């Protein structure tokens, strides 16, 4: 065989970072060795894989076609190493959007590591846009997302139903107002998630579209920051019911009835269409389903931190 696994590793690392120095650091090798490995791979087949732009390397069409096959080969090599090491599951990179990451994914990861203590898992928590981008760059094995992604390169599997809820502090005038009209909602100051999140996408599509004069007071990247801001009386918010269950139970936040808005959505398992599922990824997904049990939605999900 003319190709070495090291050449494949170097190609994949450079494809991710678009920089030879960064790739060399990731692989614990010298820059010259990494550069030589790539040059030798391209020379062997007289086939450039990157466009050189200054110090950056951008995948060309041939490189983009090769990358999914390379990722598959490296994943399989990792599984072989794990098997030879005694059946240990290979390393797993999971991405989760903020609501899922904060309230569900950490529980699954903890149980996964309890059952497979020798395995390695990395959990990346970000908004839907960021998780999708990482999946498309083959940086993640699995994504747990709360916003729909329409990229044809992704496979989506529905996991749980979820609902967004409009809420306020107990002392807010709307706390005891019952069902609230659109006019009254349009007069409020809103504290919402940032663009790029699945929560914000649904909020814009349903609520902001119906309230053209809506007053967005703050855009924040974290659900807990939004909850604290609403609790302090800065405005009203809109988040997943899952993220609000404990606050509603304690009475620190109050739901505002908005039956005029359909704020239902799904949580999804997402993965790249061209990336075969590894034993570690399959085990993790099975554990996700086990964790959610018979619950169809987040409102009936049994969580250890909510009695």
PDB file of C-alpha atoms in Angstrom:
ATOM      1  CA  UNK A   1       0.000   0.000   0.000  1.00  0.00           C
ATOM      2  CA  UNK A   2       1.432   3.388  -1.029  1.00  0.00           C
ATOM      3  CA  UNK A   3      -0.506   5.433   1.577  1.00  0.00           C
ATOM      4  CA  UNK A   4       0.441   5.432   5.252  1.00  0.00           C
ATOM      5  CA  UNK A   5      -1.944   6.032   8.117  1.00  0.00           C
ATOM      6  CA  UNK A   6       0.293   8.881   9.255  1.00  0.00           C
ATOM      7  CA  UNK A   7      -0.177  10.656   5.919  1.00  0.00           C
ATOM      8  CA  UNK A   8      -3.919  10.254   6.317  1.00  0.00           C
ATOM      9  CA  UNK A   9      -3.781  11.670   9.857  1.00  0.00           C
ATOM     10  CA  UNK A  10      -1.783  14.668   8.653  1.00  0.00           C
ATOM     11  CA  UNK A  11      -4.169  15.328   5.777  1.00  0.00           C
ATOM     12  CA  UNK A  12      -7.202  15.230   8.107  1.00  0.00           C
ATOM     13  CA  UNK A  13      -5.568  17.503  10.687  1.00  0.00           C
ATOM     14  CA  UNK A  14      -4.578  20.077   8.057  1.00  0.00           C
ATOM     15  CA  UNK A  15      -8.076  19.915   6.554  1.00  0.00           C
ATOM     16  CA  UNK A  16      -9.525  20.797   9.969  1.00  0.00           C
ATOM     17  CA  UNK A  17      -7.165  23.636  10.845  1.00  0.00           C
ATOM     18  CA  UNK A  18      -6.200  24.846   7.335  1.00  0.00           C
ATOM     19  CA  UNK A  19      -2.724  25.383   8.768  1.00  0.00           C
ATOM     20  CA  UNK A  20       0.280  23.037   8.810  1.00  0.00           C
ATOM     21  CA  UNK A  21       1.684  24.382  12.096  1.00  0.00           C
ATOM     22  CA  UNK A  22      -1.612  23.860  13.940  1.00  0.00           C
ATOM     23  CA  UNK A  23      -1.957  20.361  12.500  1.00  0.00           C
ATOM     24  CA  UNK A  24       1.599  19.484  13.536  1.00  0.00           C
ATOM     25  CA  UNK A  25       0.924  20.601  17.121  1.00  0.00           C
ATOM     26  CA  UNK A  26      -2.238  18.521  17.265  1.00  0.00           C
ATOM     27  CA  UNK A  27      -0.313  15.453  16.125  1.00  0.00           C
ATOM     28  CA  UNK A  28       2.755  16.138  18.305  1.00  0.00           C
ATOM     29  CA  UNK A  29       5.112  16.279  15.334  1.00  0.00           C
ATOM     30  CA  UNK A  30       7.330  18.920  13.772  1.00  0.00           C
ATOM     31  CA  UNK A  31       5.986  21.329  11.180  1.00  0.00           C
ATOM     32  CA  UNK A  32       8.496  20.103   8.611  1.00  0.00           C
ATOM     33  CA  UNK A  33       7.458  16.469   9.166  1.00  0.00           C
ATOM     34  CA  UNK A  34       3.775  17.338   8.745  1.00  0.00           C
ATOM     35  CA  UNK A  35       4.474  19.365   5.616  1.00  0.00           C
ATOM     36  CA  UNK A  36       6.584  16.557   4.164  1.00  0.00           C
ATOM     37  CA  UNK A  37       3.872  13.980   4.831  1.00  0.00           C
ATOM     38  CA  UNK A  38       1.305  16.061   2.946  1.00  0.00           C
ATOM     39  CA  UNK A  39       3.644  16.840   0.055  1.00  0.00           C
ATOM     40  CA  UNK A  40       4.555  13.159  -0.269  1.00  0.00           C
ATOM     41  CA  UNK A  41       0.873  12.144  -0.301  1.00  0.00           C
ATOM     42  CA  UNK A  42       0.098  14.632  -3.070  1.00  0.00           C
ATOM     43  CA  UNK A  43       3.266  13.734  -5.004  1.00  0.00           C
ATOM     44  CA  UNK A  44       2.600   9.995  -4.934  1.00  0.00           C
ATOM     45  CA  UNK A  45      -0.595  10.455  -6.911  1.00  0.00           C
ATOM     46  CA  UNK A  46       0.275  13.740  -8.655  1.00  0.00           C
ATOM     47  CA  UNK A  47      -2.924  15.063  -7.126  1.00  0.00           C
ATOM     48  CA  UNK A  48      -3.033  18.365  -5.166  1.00  0.00           C
ATOM     49  CA  UNK A  49      -5.531  18.257  -2.313  1.00  0.00           C
ATOM     50  CA  UNK A  50      -5.360  21.903  -1.193  1.00  0.00           C
ATOM     51  CA  UNK A  51      -5.299  25.371  -2.697  1.00  0.00           C
ATOM     52  CA  UNK A  52      -2.403  27.339  -1.192  1.00  0.00           C
ATOM     53  CA  UNK A  53      -3.482  30.844  -0.108  1.00  0.00           C
ATOM     54  CA  UNK A  54      -0.667  32.561   1.757  1.00  0.00           C
ATOM     55  CA  UNK A  55       0.028  30.447   4.845  1.00  0.00           C
ATOM     56  CA  UNK A  56      -3.436  28.885   4.720  1.00  0.00           C
ATOM     57  CA  UNK A  57      -4.418  25.732   2.879  1.00  0.00           C
ATOM     58  CA  UNK A  58      -7.997  25.354   1.654  1.00  0.00           C
ATOM     59  CA  UNK A  59      -9.358  22.007   0.548  1.00  0.00           C
ATOM     60  CA  UNK A  60      -9.933  21.822  -3.198  1.00  0.00           C
ATOM     61  CA  UNK A  61     -12.658  19.685  -4.748  1.00  0.00           C
ATOM     62  CA  UNK A  62     -10.484  16.557  -4.670  1.00  0.00           C
ATOM     63  CA  UNK A  63      -9.620  17.124  -1.018  1.00  0.00           C
ATOM     64  CA  UNK A  64     -13.261  17.661  -0.095  1.00  0.00           C
ATOM     65  CA  UNK A  65     -14.158  14.370  -1.747  1.00  0.00           C
ATOM     66  CA  UNK A  66     -11.352  12.557   0.060  1.00  0.00           C
ATOM     67  CA  UNK A  67     -12.052  13.911   3.561  1.00  0.00           C
ATOM     68  CA  UNK A  68     -15.147  11.767   4.398  1.00  0.00           C
ATOM     69  CA  UNK A  69     -13.260   8.617   3.343  1.00  0.00           C
ATOM     70  CA  UNK A  70     -10.275   9.630   5.447  1.00  0.00           C
ATOM     71  CA  UNK A  71     -12.460  10.301   8.493  1.00  0.00           C
ATOM     72  CA  UNK A  72     -14.043   6.890   8.054  1.00  0.00           C
ATOM     73  CA  UNK A  73     -10.621   5.226   7.816  1.00  0.00           C
ATOM     74  CA  UNK A  74      -9.319   6.990  10.938  1.00  0.00           C
ATOM     75  CA  UNK A  75     -12.466   6.120  12.894  1.00  0.00           C
ATOM     76  CA  UNK A  76     -12.102   2.482  11.933  1.00  0.00           C
ATOM     77  CA  UNK A  77      -8.410   2.512  12.866  1.00  0.00           C
ATOM     78  CA  UNK A  78      -9.327   3.930  16.279  1.00  0.00           C
ATOM     79  CA  UNK A  79     -11.901   1.177  16.765  1.00  0.00           C
ATOM     80  CA  UNK A  80      -9.283  -1.450  15.842  1.00  0.00           C
ATOM     81  CA  UNK A  81      -6.856  -0.003  18.392  1.00  0.00           C
ATOM     82  CA  UNK A  82      -9.580  -0.027  21.035  1.00  0.00           C
ATOM     83  CA  UNK A  83     -10.459  -3.632  20.225  1.00  0.00           C
ATOM     84  CA  UNK A  84      -6.837  -4.740  20.462  1.00  0.00           C
ATOM     85  CA  UNK A  85      -6.505  -2.851  23.750  1.00  0.00           C
ATOM     86  CA  UNK A  86      -9.221  -4.981  25.298  1.00  0.00           C
ATOM     87  CA  UNK A  87     -12.589  -3.942  23.931  1.00  0.00           C
ATOM     88  CA  UNK A  88     -12.440  -0.311  25.062  1.00  0.00           C
ATOM     89  CA  UNK A  89     -14.767   1.935  23.089  1.00  0.00           C
ATOM     90  CA  UNK A  90     -12.948   4.448  20.907  1.00  0.00           C
ATOM     91  CA  UNK A  91     -12.838   8.186  21.655  1.00  0.00           C
ATOM     92  CA  UNK A  92     -16.092  10.034  21.045  1.00  0.00           C
ATOM     93  CA  UNK A  93     -16.734  13.694  20.215  1.00  0.00           C
ATOM     94  CA  UNK A  94     -20.273  14.832  21.049  1.00  0.00           C
ATOM     95  CA  UNK A  95     -21.760  18.251  20.349  1.00  0.00           C
ATOM     96  CA  UNK A  96     -24.860  19.506  22.142  1.00  0.00           C
ATOM     97  CA  UNK A  97     -26.835  22.707  21.919  1.00  0.00           C
ATOM     98  CA  UNK A  98     -27.113  24.718  25.118  1.00  0.00           C
ATOM     99  CA  UNK A  99     -30.458  23.471  26.421  1.00  0.00           C
ATOM    100  CA  UNK A 100     -29.606  19.836  25.736  1.00  0.00           C
ATOM    101  CA  UNK A 101     -26.011  20.252  26.865  1.00  0.00           C
ATOM    102  CA  UNK A 102     -26.888  21.878  30.185  1.00  0.00           C
ATOM    103  CA  UNK A 103     -29.825  19.670  31.146  1.00  0.00           C
ATOM    104  CA  UNK A 104     -29.458  16.317  29.376  1.00  0.00           C
ATOM    105  CA  UNK A 105     -26.130  15.643  27.657  1.00  0.00           C
ATOM    106  CA  UNK A 106     -24.045  15.997  30.803  1.00  0.00           C
ATOM    107  CA  UNK A 107     -26.196  13.346  32.501  1.00  0.00           C
ATOM    108  CA  UNK A 108     -25.713  10.958  29.570  1.00  0.00           C
ATOM    109  CA  UNK A 109     -21.957  11.578  29.420  1.00  0.00           C
ATOM    110  CA  UNK A 110     -21.617  10.941  33.154  1.00  0.00           C
ATOM    111  CA  UNK A 111     -23.465   7.620  32.870  1.00  0.00           C
ATOM    112  CA  UNK A 112     -21.509   6.673  29.726  1.00  0.00           C
ATOM    113  CA  UNK A 113     -18.196   7.193  31.568  1.00  0.00           C
ATOM    114  CA  UNK A 114     -19.489   5.314  34.607  1.00  0.00           C
ATOM    115  CA  UNK A 115     -20.222   2.293  32.412  1.00  0.00           C
ATOM    116  CA  UNK A 116     -17.112   2.667  30.230  1.00  0.00           C
ATOM    117  CA  UNK A 117     -14.513   4.255  32.526  1.00  0.00           C
ATOM    118  CA  UNK A 118     -11.601   3.651  30.144  1.00  0.00           C
ATOM    119  CA  UNK A 119     -13.303   5.476  27.276  1.00  0.00           C
ATOM    120  CA  UNK A 120     -12.723   9.108  26.361  1.00  0.00           C
ATOM    121  CA  UNK A 121     -15.557  11.529  25.594  1.00  0.00           C
ATOM    122  CA  UNK A 122     -15.373  15.211  24.683  1.00  0.00           C
ATOM    123  CA  UNK A 123     -18.569  17.255  24.991  1.00  0.00           C
ATOM    124  CA  UNK A 124     -18.803  20.528  23.064  1.00  0.00           C
ATOM    125  CA  UNK A 125     -21.713  22.777  24.086  1.00  0.00           C
ATOM    126  CA  UNK A 126     -22.652  25.596  21.674  1.00  0.00           C
ATOM    127  CA  UNK A 127     -25.627  26.879  19.697  1.00  0.00           C
ATOM    128  CA  UNK A 128     -27.235  24.939  16.857  1.00  0.00           C
ATOM    129  CA  UNK A 129     -25.342  26.783  14.109  1.00  0.00           C
ATOM    130  CA  UNK A 130     -21.972  25.999  15.704  1.00  0.00           C
ATOM    131  CA  UNK A 131     -22.787  22.320  16.286  1.00  0.00           C
ATOM    132  CA  UNK A 132     -23.955  21.900  12.692  1.00  0.00           C
ATOM    133  CA  UNK A 133     -20.772  23.539  11.381  1.00  0.00           C
ATOM    134  CA  UNK A 134     -18.627  21.181  13.472  1.00  0.00           C
ATOM    135  CA  UNK A 135     -20.563  18.165  12.207  1.00  0.00           C
ATOM    136  CA  UNK A 136     -20.065  19.279   8.606  1.00  0.00           C
ATOM    137  CA  UNK A 137     -16.317  19.690   9.236  1.00  0.00           C
ATOM    138  CA  UNK A 138     -16.204  16.130  10.669  1.00  0.00           C
ATOM    139  CA  UNK A 139     -15.093  17.479  14.054  1.00  0.00           C
ATOM    140  CA  UNK A 140     -17.952  15.732  15.891  1.00  0.00           C
ATOM    141  CA  UNK A 141     -19.273  12.186  15.783  1.00  0.00           C
ATOM    142  CA  UNK A 142     -22.764  13.095  17.028  1.00  0.00           C
ATOM    143  CA  UNK A 143     -24.766  16.271  17.496  1.00  0.00           C
ATOM    144  CA  UNK A 144     -27.681  16.680  19.895  1.00  0.00           C
ATOM    145  CA  UNK A 145     -29.500  19.715  18.550  1.00  0.00           C
ATOM    146  CA  UNK A 146     -32.677  21.626  19.347  1.00  0.00           C
ATOM    147  CA  UNK A 147     -33.051  23.411  16.028  1.00  0.00           C
ATOM    148  CA  UNK A 148     -33.791  21.940  12.638  1.00  0.00           C
ATOM    149  CA  UNK A 149     -30.871  21.742  10.200  1.00  0.00           C
ATOM    150  CA  UNK A 150     -31.692  21.502   6.507  1.00  0.00           C
ATOM    151  CA  UNK A 151     -28.209  20.656   5.207  1.00  0.00           C
ATOM    152  CA  UNK A 152     -28.452  17.600   2.904  1.00  0.00           C
ATOM    153  CA  UNK A 153     -25.191  16.230   4.333  1.00  0.00           C
ATOM    154  CA  UNK A 154     -26.785  15.661   7.740  1.00  0.00           C
ATOM    155  CA  UNK A 155     -28.943  12.814   8.962  1.00  0.00           C
ATOM    156  CA  UNK A 156     -31.484  13.852  11.608  1.00  0.00           C
ATOM    157  CA  UNK A 157     -33.375  11.510  13.922  1.00  0.00           C
ATOM    158  CA  UNK A 158     -36.101  12.946  16.207  1.00  0.00           C
ATOM    159  CA  UNK A 159     -35.446  12.268  19.884  1.00  0.00           C
ATOM    160  CA  UNK A 160     -37.782  14.242  22.167  1.00  0.00           C
ATOM    161  CA  UNK A 161     -40.554  16.795  21.796  1.00  0.00           C
ATOM    162  CA  UNK A 162     -39.957  20.137  23.458  1.00  0.00           C
ATOM    163  CA  UNK A 163     -41.814  23.431  23.837  1.00  0.00           C
ATOM    164  CA  UNK A 164     -40.693  27.012  24.296  1.00  0.00           C
ATOM    165  CA  UNK A 165     -42.369  28.961  27.087  1.00  0.00           C
ATOM    166  CA  UNK A 166     -42.796  32.702  27.615  1.00  0.00           C
ATOM    167  CA  UNK A 167     -42.057  33.627  31.228  1.00  0.00           C
ATOM    168  CA  UNK A 168     -41.487  36.458  33.670  1.00  0.00           C
ATOM    169  CA  UNK A 169     -40.575  37.190  37.284  1.00  0.00           C
ATOM    170  CA  UNK A 170     -43.277  36.627  39.949  1.00  0.00           C
ATOM    171  CA  UNK A 171     -43.514  40.362  40.641  1.00  0.00           C
ATOM    172  CA  UNK A 172     -43.965  41.262  36.961  1.00  0.00           C
ATOM    173  CA  UNK A 173     -47.436  42.661  36.022  1.00  0.00           C
ATOM    174  CA  UNK A 174     -47.957  39.804  33.532  1.00  0.00           C
ATOM    175  CA  UNK A 175     -47.364  37.128  36.180  1.00  0.00           C
ATOM    176  CA  UNK A 176     -51.033  37.132  37.184  1.00  0.00           C
ATOM    177  CA  UNK A 177     -52.557  38.417  33.946  1.00  0.00           C
ATOM    178  CA  UNK A 178     -53.738  35.046  32.612  1.00  0.00           C
ATOM    179  CA  UNK A 179     -53.739  34.742  28.827  1.00  0.00           C
ATOM    180  CA  UNK A 180     -51.879  37.753  27.428  1.00  0.00           C
ATOM    181  CA  UNK A 181     -52.752  39.524  24.163  1.00  0.00           C
ATOM    182  CA  UNK A 182     -50.283  40.147  21.358  1.00  0.00           C
ATOM    183  CA  UNK A 183     -50.616  43.873  21.913  1.00  0.00           C
ATOM    184  CA  UNK A 184     -49.556  43.557  25.531  1.00  0.00           C
ATOM    185  CA  UNK A 185     -46.662  41.279  24.606  1.00  0.00           C
ATOM    186  CA  UNK A 186     -45.438  43.758  22.002  1.00  0.00           C
ATOM    187  CA  UNK A 187     -45.195  46.411  24.724  1.00  0.00           C
ATOM    188  CA  UNK A 188     -42.762  44.346  26.814  1.00  0.00           C
ATOM    189  CA  UNK A 189     -38.990  44.312  26.858  1.00  0.00           C
ATOM    190  CA  UNK A 190     -37.695  40.900  25.790  1.00  0.00           C
ATOM    191  CA  UNK A 191     -34.538  39.027  26.811  1.00  0.00           C
ATOM    192  CA  UNK A 192     -33.776  36.293  24.296  1.00  0.00           C
ATOM    193  CA  UNK A 193     -31.129  33.936  22.916  1.00  0.00           C
ATOM    194  CA  UNK A 194     -28.656  34.995  20.245  1.00  0.00           C
ATOM    195  CA  UNK A 195     -29.007  34.466  16.499  1.00  0.00           C
ATOM    196  CA  UNK A 196     -27.743  31.040  15.498  1.00  0.00           C
ATOM    197  CA  UNK A 197     -29.492  29.198  18.313  1.00  0.00           C
ATOM    198  CA  UNK A 198     -32.437  26.892  17.639  1.00  0.00           C
ATOM    199  CA  UNK A 199     -34.396  28.643  20.372  1.00  0.00           C
ATOM    200  CA  UNK A 200     -33.932  32.038  18.718  1.00  0.00           C
ATOM    201  CA  UNK A 201     -34.846  30.665  15.287  1.00  0.00           C
ATOM    202  CA  UNK A 202     -38.218  29.393  16.566  1.00  0.00           C
ATOM    203  CA  UNK A 203     -38.802  32.575  18.572  1.00  0.00           C
ATOM    204  CA  UNK A 204     -38.206  34.723  15.470  1.00  0.00           C
ATOM    205  CA  UNK A 205     -40.328  32.493  13.255  1.00  0.00           C
ATOM    206  CA  UNK A 206     -43.340  32.483  15.587  1.00  0.00           C
ATOM    207  CA  UNK A 207     -43.312  35.328  18.116  1.00  0.00           C
ATOM    208  CA  UNK A 208     -41.172  38.053  16.523  1.00  0.00           C
ATOM    209  CA  UNK A 209     -42.989  37.582  13.218  1.00  0.00           C
ATOM    210  CA  UNK A 210     -46.335  38.134  14.953  1.00  0.00           C
ATOM    211  CA  UNK A 211     -45.029  41.142  16.922  1.00  0.00           C
ATOM    212  CA  UNK A 212     -43.325  43.388  14.328  1.00  0.00           C
ATOM    213  CA  UNK A 213     -42.622  46.114  16.894  1.00  0.00           C
ATOM    214  CA  UNK A 214     -41.103  43.742  19.441  1.00  0.00           C
ATOM    215  CA  UNK A 215     -38.544  45.341  21.776  1.00  0.00           C
ATOM    216  CA  UNK A 216     -35.486  43.095  22.177  1.00  0.00           C
ATOM    217  CA  UNK A 217     -33.804  44.455  25.292  1.00  0.00           C
ATOM    218  CA  UNK A 218     -30.989  41.887  25.535  1.00  0.00           C
ATOM    219  CA  UNK A 219     -29.569  39.006  23.501  1.00  0.00           C
ATOM    220  CA  UNK A 220     -27.650  36.494  25.636  1.00  0.00           C
ATOM    221  CA  UNK A 221     -25.865  33.256  24.767  1.00  0.00           C
ATOM    222  CA  UNK A 222     -26.725  31.316  27.910  1.00  0.00           C
ATOM    223  CA  UNK A 223     -30.085  30.201  29.241  1.00  0.00           C
ATOM    224  CA  UNK A 224     -29.068  30.720  32.863  1.00  0.00           C
ATOM    225  CA  UNK A 225     -28.077  34.330  32.135  1.00  0.00           C
ATOM    226  CA  UNK A 226     -31.495  34.945  30.561  1.00  0.00           C
ATOM    227  CA  UNK A 227     -33.259  33.417  33.573  1.00  0.00           C
ATOM    228  CA  UNK A 228     -31.286  35.603  35.989  1.00  0.00           C
ATOM    229  CA  UNK A 229     -32.016  38.726  33.939  1.00  0.00           C
ATOM    230  CA  UNK A 230     -35.745  37.966  33.879  1.00  0.00           C
ATOM    231  CA  UNK A 231     -35.759  37.171  37.597  1.00  0.00           C
ATOM    232  CA  UNK A 232     -34.235  40.611  38.249  1.00  0.00           C
ATOM    233  CA  UNK A 233     -37.120  42.280  36.400  1.00  0.00           C
ATOM    234  CA  UNK A 234     -35.319  43.427  33.236  1.00  0.00           C
ATOM    235  CA  UNK A 235     -38.005  41.979  30.972  1.00  0.00           C
ATOM    236  CA  UNK A 236     -39.702  38.769  29.863  1.00  0.00           C
ATOM    237  CA  UNK A 237     -38.097  35.788  28.165  1.00  0.00           C
ATOM    238  CA  UNK A 238     -38.738  32.738  26.026  1.00  0.00           C
ATOM    239  CA  UNK A 239     -36.861  29.485  26.625  1.00  0.00           C
ATOM    240  CA  UNK A 240     -37.350  25.734  26.601  1.00  0.00           C
ATOM    241  CA  UNK A 241     -39.731  24.408  29.228  1.00  0.00           C
ATOM    242  CA  UNK A 242     -36.986  21.924  30.107  1.00  0.00           C
ATOM    243  CA  UNK A 243     -34.666  24.734  31.188  1.00  0.00           C
ATOM    244  CA  UNK A 244     -37.436  26.348  33.270  1.00  0.00           C
ATOM    245  CA  UNK A 245     -38.872  23.349  35.109  1.00  0.00           C
ATOM    246  CA  UNK A 246     -36.859  23.837  38.298  1.00  0.00           C
ATOM    247  CA  UNK A 247     -37.447  27.627  38.345  1.00  0.00           C
ATOM    248  CA  UNK A 248     -41.206  27.100  37.897  1.00  0.00           C
ATOM    249  CA  UNK A 249     -41.175  24.515  40.706  1.00  0.00           C
ATOM    250  CA  UNK A 250     -39.397  26.929  43.047  1.00  0.00           C
ATOM    251  CA  UNK A 251     -41.589  29.844  42.012  1.00  0.00           C
ATOM    252  CA  UNK A 252     -38.668  32.086  41.030  1.00  0.00           C
ATOM    253  CA  UNK A 253     -40.144  32.385  37.513  1.00  0.00           C
ATOM    254  CA  UNK A 254     -43.725  32.250  36.246  1.00  0.00           C
ATOM    255  CA  UNK A 255     -45.100  31.042  32.921  1.00  0.00           C
ATOM    256  CA  UNK A 256     -47.073  33.522  30.807  1.00  0.00           C
ATOM    257  CA  UNK A 257     -49.953  31.858  28.960  1.00  0.00           C
ATOM    258  CA  UNK A 258     -49.556  32.323  25.181  1.00  0.00           C
ATOM    259  CA  UNK A 259     -51.824  29.728  23.521  1.00  0.00           C
ATOM    260  CA  UNK A 260     -51.911  31.883  20.375  1.00  0.00           C
ATOM    261  CA  UNK A 261     -48.339  30.779  19.584  1.00  0.00           C
ATOM    262  CA  UNK A 262     -47.313  27.280  18.499  1.00  0.00           C
ATOM    263  CA  UNK A 263     -43.891  26.911  20.121  1.00  0.00           C
ATOM    264  CA  UNK A 264     -43.455  23.161  19.787  1.00  0.00           C
ATOM    265  CA  UNK A 265     -40.228  21.705  18.406  1.00  0.00           C
ATOM    266  CA  UNK A 266     -38.046  18.566  18.466  1.00  0.00           C
ATOM    267  CA  UNK A 267     -34.688  17.583  19.871  1.00  0.00           C
ATOM    268  CA  UNK A 268     -32.690  15.658  17.254  1.00  0.00           C
ATOM    269  CA  UNK A 269     -29.752  13.306  16.977  1.00  0.00           C
ATOM    270  CA  UNK A 270     -27.625  14.592  14.094  1.00  0.00           C
ATOM    271  CA  UNK A 271     -24.644  13.082  12.301  1.00  0.00           C
ATOM    272  CA  UNK A 272     -22.883  13.441   8.971  1.00  0.00           C
ATOM    273  CA  UNK A 273     -24.403  11.358   6.208  1.00  0.00           C
ATOM    274  CA  UNK A 274     -20.987  10.241   4.926  1.00  0.00           C
ATOM    275  CA  UNK A 275     -19.598   9.257   8.331  1.00  0.00           C
ATOM    276  CA  UNK A 276     -20.415   5.681   9.392  1.00  0.00           C
ATOM    277  CA  UNK A 277     -21.547   5.409  12.975  1.00  0.00           C
ATOM    278  CA  UNK A 278     -18.862   4.010  15.275  1.00  0.00           C
ATOM    279  CA  UNK A 279     -19.478   1.524  18.102  1.00  0.00           C
ATOM    280  CA  UNK A 280     -18.877   4.349  20.610  1.00  0.00           C
ATOM    281  CA  UNK A 281     -21.396   6.625  18.890  1.00  0.00           C
ATOM    282  CA  UNK A 282     -23.957   3.830  18.671  1.00  0.00           C
ATOM    283  CA  UNK A 283     -23.500   3.053  22.375  1.00  0.00           C
ATOM    284  CA  UNK A 284     -23.906   6.719  23.282  1.00  0.00           C
ATOM    285  CA  UNK A 285     -27.112   7.075  21.254  1.00  0.00           C
ATOM    286  CA  UNK A 286     -28.557   3.959  22.876  1.00  0.00           C
ATOM    287  CA  UNK A 287     -27.809   5.480  26.266  1.00  0.00           C
ATOM    288  CA  UNK A 288     -29.542   8.728  25.255  1.00  0.00           C
ATOM    289  CA  UNK A 289     -32.677   6.752  24.434  1.00  0.00           C
ATOM    290  CA  UNK A 290     -32.370   4.799  27.673  1.00  0.00           C
ATOM    291  CA  UNK A 291     -32.034   8.037  29.647  1.00  0.00           C
ATOM    292  CA  UNK A 292     -35.213   9.505  28.143  1.00  0.00           C
ATOM    293  CA  UNK A 293     -37.040   6.200  28.736  1.00  0.00           C
ATOM    294  CA  UNK A 294     -40.701   6.202  27.769  1.00  0.00           C
ATOM    295  CA  UNK A 295     -40.967  10.005  27.784  1.00  0.00           C
ATOM    296  CA  UNK A 296     -42.115  11.452  24.486  1.00  0.00           C
ATOM    297  CA  UNK A 297     -41.323  15.024  25.479  1.00  0.00           C
ATOM    298  CA  UNK A 298     -39.241  17.048  27.916  1.00  0.00           C
ATOM    299  CA  UNK A 299     -42.281  17.897  30.049  1.00  0.00           C
ATOM    300  CA  UNK A 300     -42.561  14.280  31.276  1.00  0.00           C
ATOM    301  CA  UNK A 301     -38.845  13.520  31.348  1.00  0.00           C
ATOM    302  CA  UNK A 302     -37.633  12.257  34.713  1.00  0.00           C
ATOM    303  CA  UNK A 303     -34.655  14.312  35.858  1.00  0.00           C
ATOM    304  CA  UNK A 304     -32.642  13.610  39.031  1.00  0.00           C
ATOM    305  CA  UNK A 305     -32.336  17.271  39.999  1.00  0.00           C
ATOM    306  CA  UNK A 306     -36.091  17.999  39.786  1.00  0.00           C
ATOM    307  CA  UNK A 307     -38.252  16.200  42.339  1.00  0.00           C
TER     308      UNK A 307
END
